[in-house]
Amino acid sequence: QAKAAGRNAFCLFSPALQDVIDTRSSLESALRGGLNRAEFQLYYQPQFSLDHGLLGAEALLRWTPEHHPAVSPAVFIPVAEETGLILRLGQWVLHTACEQLVRWAQQPQTRDLKIAINVSARQFHRPDFAARVRSALEATGANPARLQLELTESVVLEKVGEVVERMQQIRQLGVTFSLDDFGTGFSSLSYLKQLPLDQIKIDQSFVRDLISSGNDAAIVRAIIAIGRSLGLQVIAEGVETQDQMVYLTSMDCRAFQGYLLGRPVPMRDWQRAWHDWQHQDAQAG
Ligand code: C2E
Ligand code: MG
Ligand code: MG
Ligand code: MG
């Protein structure tokens, strides 16, 4: 999905094939330089559940090249994946998120919050990925139980046996797993039951037209039922309106992420918005 969006974005400003290739390679070198110049940043978007309130955040990568407006990950992640740069980028994301977890661990209000990071297929399939997760946790001292890895169906499409084995290695560290963009890939339900998951995320494309489309509502209802019967937390992403949230709640979805609840923000803004949130909640309740 992100891949398709990235390709389309290129086609928009460079229709000719040669232009596309030029843009791609200049984007690639800009990305490389951006890593060296520390132009990347993590934004954090809150996740909530009806049962536990603020759960934590999904970390979302942002790239702001010097003298340029921010570039969407939908554009640069596919290029980073094709060129292998995603390995360095992903490693940076993993470390930066772990460092944030350590800072959160020092405050009682934020101690229990988790951070979810997106892991690309290429990153996950590296033979040393489990070792890299372990060393990021050890090097930073982050609590593994607060780290969640979001995988998409493209990660688990092939060699399920190997994927399950790797997930189990990482789970033994205490890290949890979420299946992102659920319903947009083609993995079968028999795969789903084999994967050691903790959470599935209903893709925002189903949430968007939930109210107007009976088909989307039916799909969402089915995803919630499957997730619950497998004992997984089900979270809806892309929740933008109160109506969507009410409808999702009526279908027994109990966790949410979306602009309605909070946009992705840099950590300094997060602190302003959410730092005392749990504390206030506890006092109010
Ligand atoms: P995703 O993991 O499915 O993340 C959700 C995307 O939906 C994010 O877009 C988020 O900003 C956006 N979003 C959240 N709430 C709403 C809402 O209410 N309405 C709408 N319309 N959108 C909402 P973003 O940040 O542009 O990221 C796009 C994709 O790029 C992500 O999709 C993920 O697949 C990828 N990505 C982002 N950061 C990373 C990263 O660190 N590593 C890797 N491998 N991929 C990443
Ligand atoms: Mg995600
Ligand atoms: Mg998603
Ligand atoms: Mg997505």
Short mmCIF file of C-alpha atoms in Angstrom, two decimals, residues 39-152:
data_model
loop_
_atom_site.label_atom_id
_atom_site.label_comp_id
_atom_site.label_asym_id
_atom_site.label_seq_id
_atom_site.Cartn_x
_atom_site.Cartn_y
_atom_site.Cartn_z
CA GLU A 39 17.56 14.92 9.11
CA PHE A 40 15.29 12.17 10.38
CA GLN A 41 12.99 12.46 13.31
CA LEU A 42 10.43 10.29 15.03
CA TYR A 43 6.91 11.58 15.52
CA TYR A 44 4.68 9.88 18.07
CA GLN A 45 0.97 9.21 17.70
CA PRO A 46 -1.03 8.18 20.77
CA GLN A 47 -2.92 4.90 21.04
CA PHE A 48 -5.77 4.46 23.47
CA SER A 49 -7.88 1.65 24.81
CA LEU A 50 -11.22 1.84 26.56
CA ASP A 51 -9.86 -0.45 29.26
CA HIS A 52 -6.45 1.07 29.93
CA GLY A 53 -6.59 4.65 28.62
CA LEU A 54 -3.38 5.85 27.03
CA LEU A 55 -1.45 2.77 25.88
CA GLY A 56 1.51 4.55 24.36
CA ALA A 57 2.48 5.65 20.88
CA GLU A 58 3.32 4.52 17.41
CA ALA A 59 6.63 6.01 16.29
CA LEU A 60 6.40 7.36 12.73
CA LEU A 61 9.42 8.38 10.74
CA ARG A 62 9.71 11.92 9.35
CA TRP A 63 12.35 13.26 6.98
CA THR A 64 12.98 16.98 6.68
CA PRO A 65 15.79 17.65 4.19
CA GLU A 66 17.58 20.96 4.67
CA HIS A 67 15.74 23.81 2.87
CA HIS A 68 12.89 21.47 1.92
CA PRO A 69 9.47 20.69 3.26
CA ALA A 70 9.06 17.38 5.11
CA VAL A 71 8.90 14.30 2.89
CA SER A 72 6.28 11.64 3.66
CA PRO A 73 7.43 8.13 4.58
CA ALA A 74 5.00 6.89 1.92
CA VAL A 75 7.45 8.40 -0.59
CA PHE A 76 10.83 7.58 0.90
CA ILE A 77 10.24 4.24 2.65
CA PRO A 78 9.75 2.34 -0.64
CA VAL A 79 12.99 3.84 -2.02
CA ALA A 80 14.79 3.07 1.24
CA GLU A 81 13.55 -0.51 0.95
CA GLU A 82 14.68 -0.93 -2.65
CA THR A 83 18.12 0.47 -1.98
CA GLY A 84 18.73 -1.28 1.32
CA LEU A 85 18.99 2.04 3.16
CA ILE A 86 16.03 0.88 5.22
CA LEU A 87 18.47 -1.25 7.21
CA ARG A 88 20.33 1.79 8.54
CA LEU A 89 17.14 3.78 8.89
CA GLY A 90 15.36 0.95 10.68
CA GLN A 91 18.28 0.52 13.02
CA TRP A 92 18.16 4.23 13.84
CA VAL A 93 14.40 4.02 14.51
CA LEU A 94 14.87 1.02 16.80
CA HIS A 95 17.57 2.76 18.84
CA THR A 96 15.79 6.10 19.01
CA ALA A 97 12.55 4.48 20.17
CA CYS A 98 14.41 2.48 22.83
CA GLU A 99 16.09 5.66 24.09
CA GLN A 100 12.68 7.31 24.35
CA LEU A 101 11.38 4.33 26.33
CA VAL A 102 14.23 4.80 28.79
CA ARG A 103 13.32 8.49 29.22
CA TRP A 104 9.69 7.52 29.77
CA ALA A 105 10.70 4.86 32.28
CA GLN A 106 12.11 7.60 34.53
CA GLN A 107 8.71 9.26 35.07
CA PRO A 108 5.84 7.55 36.90
CA GLN A 109 3.27 9.07 34.49
CA THR A 110 4.92 7.55 31.44
CA ARG A 111 6.59 4.47 32.87
CA ASP A 112 3.99 2.00 31.59
CA LEU A 113 3.60 3.42 28.09
CA LYS A 114 4.74 1.38 25.13
CA ILE A 115 6.20 2.43 21.81
CA ALA A 116 5.37 0.62 18.59
CA ILE A 117 7.78 0.83 15.67
CA ASN A 118 7.26 -0.21 12.06
CA VAL A 119 9.58 -2.91 10.78
CA SER A 120 9.98 -3.39 7.05
CA ALA A 121 10.18 -6.82 5.42
CA ARG A 122 13.79 -6.42 4.44
CA GLN A 123 14.76 -5.42 7.94
CA PHE A 124 12.88 -8.31 9.56
CA HIS A 125 14.32 -10.91 7.19
CA ARG A 126 17.92 -10.02 7.91
CA PRO A 127 19.51 -13.02 9.61
CA ASP A 128 20.73 -10.88 12.52
CA PHE A 129 17.48 -8.99 13.15
CA ALA A 130 16.67 -10.69 16.47
CA ALA A 131 20.23 -10.02 17.65
CA ARG A 132 19.88 -6.37 16.68
CA VAL A 133 16.69 -6.01 18.68
CA ARG A 134 18.39 -7.61 21.66
CA SER A 135 21.44 -5.37 21.44
CA ALA A 136 19.32 -2.21 21.06
CA LEU A 137 17.47 -3.16 24.24
CA GLU A 138 20.68 -3.99 26.08
CA ALA A 139 22.59 -0.95 24.90
CA THR A 140 19.83 1.45 25.94
CA GLY A 141 18.43 -0.44 28.94
CA ALA A 142 14.88 -0.19 27.57
CA ASN A 143 12.22 -2.48 29.02
CA PRO A 144 11.47 -5.05 26.26
CA ALA A 145 7.85 -5.32 27.41
CA ARG A 146 7.32 -1.70 26.36
CA LEU A 147 8.54 -2.26 22.80
CA GLN A 148 6.09 -3.43 20.15
CA LEU A 149 7.07 -4.33 16.60
CA GLU A 150 4.55 -3.69 13.82
CA LEU A 151 4.82 -6.09 10.89
CA THR A 152 2.75 -5.98 7.73
#
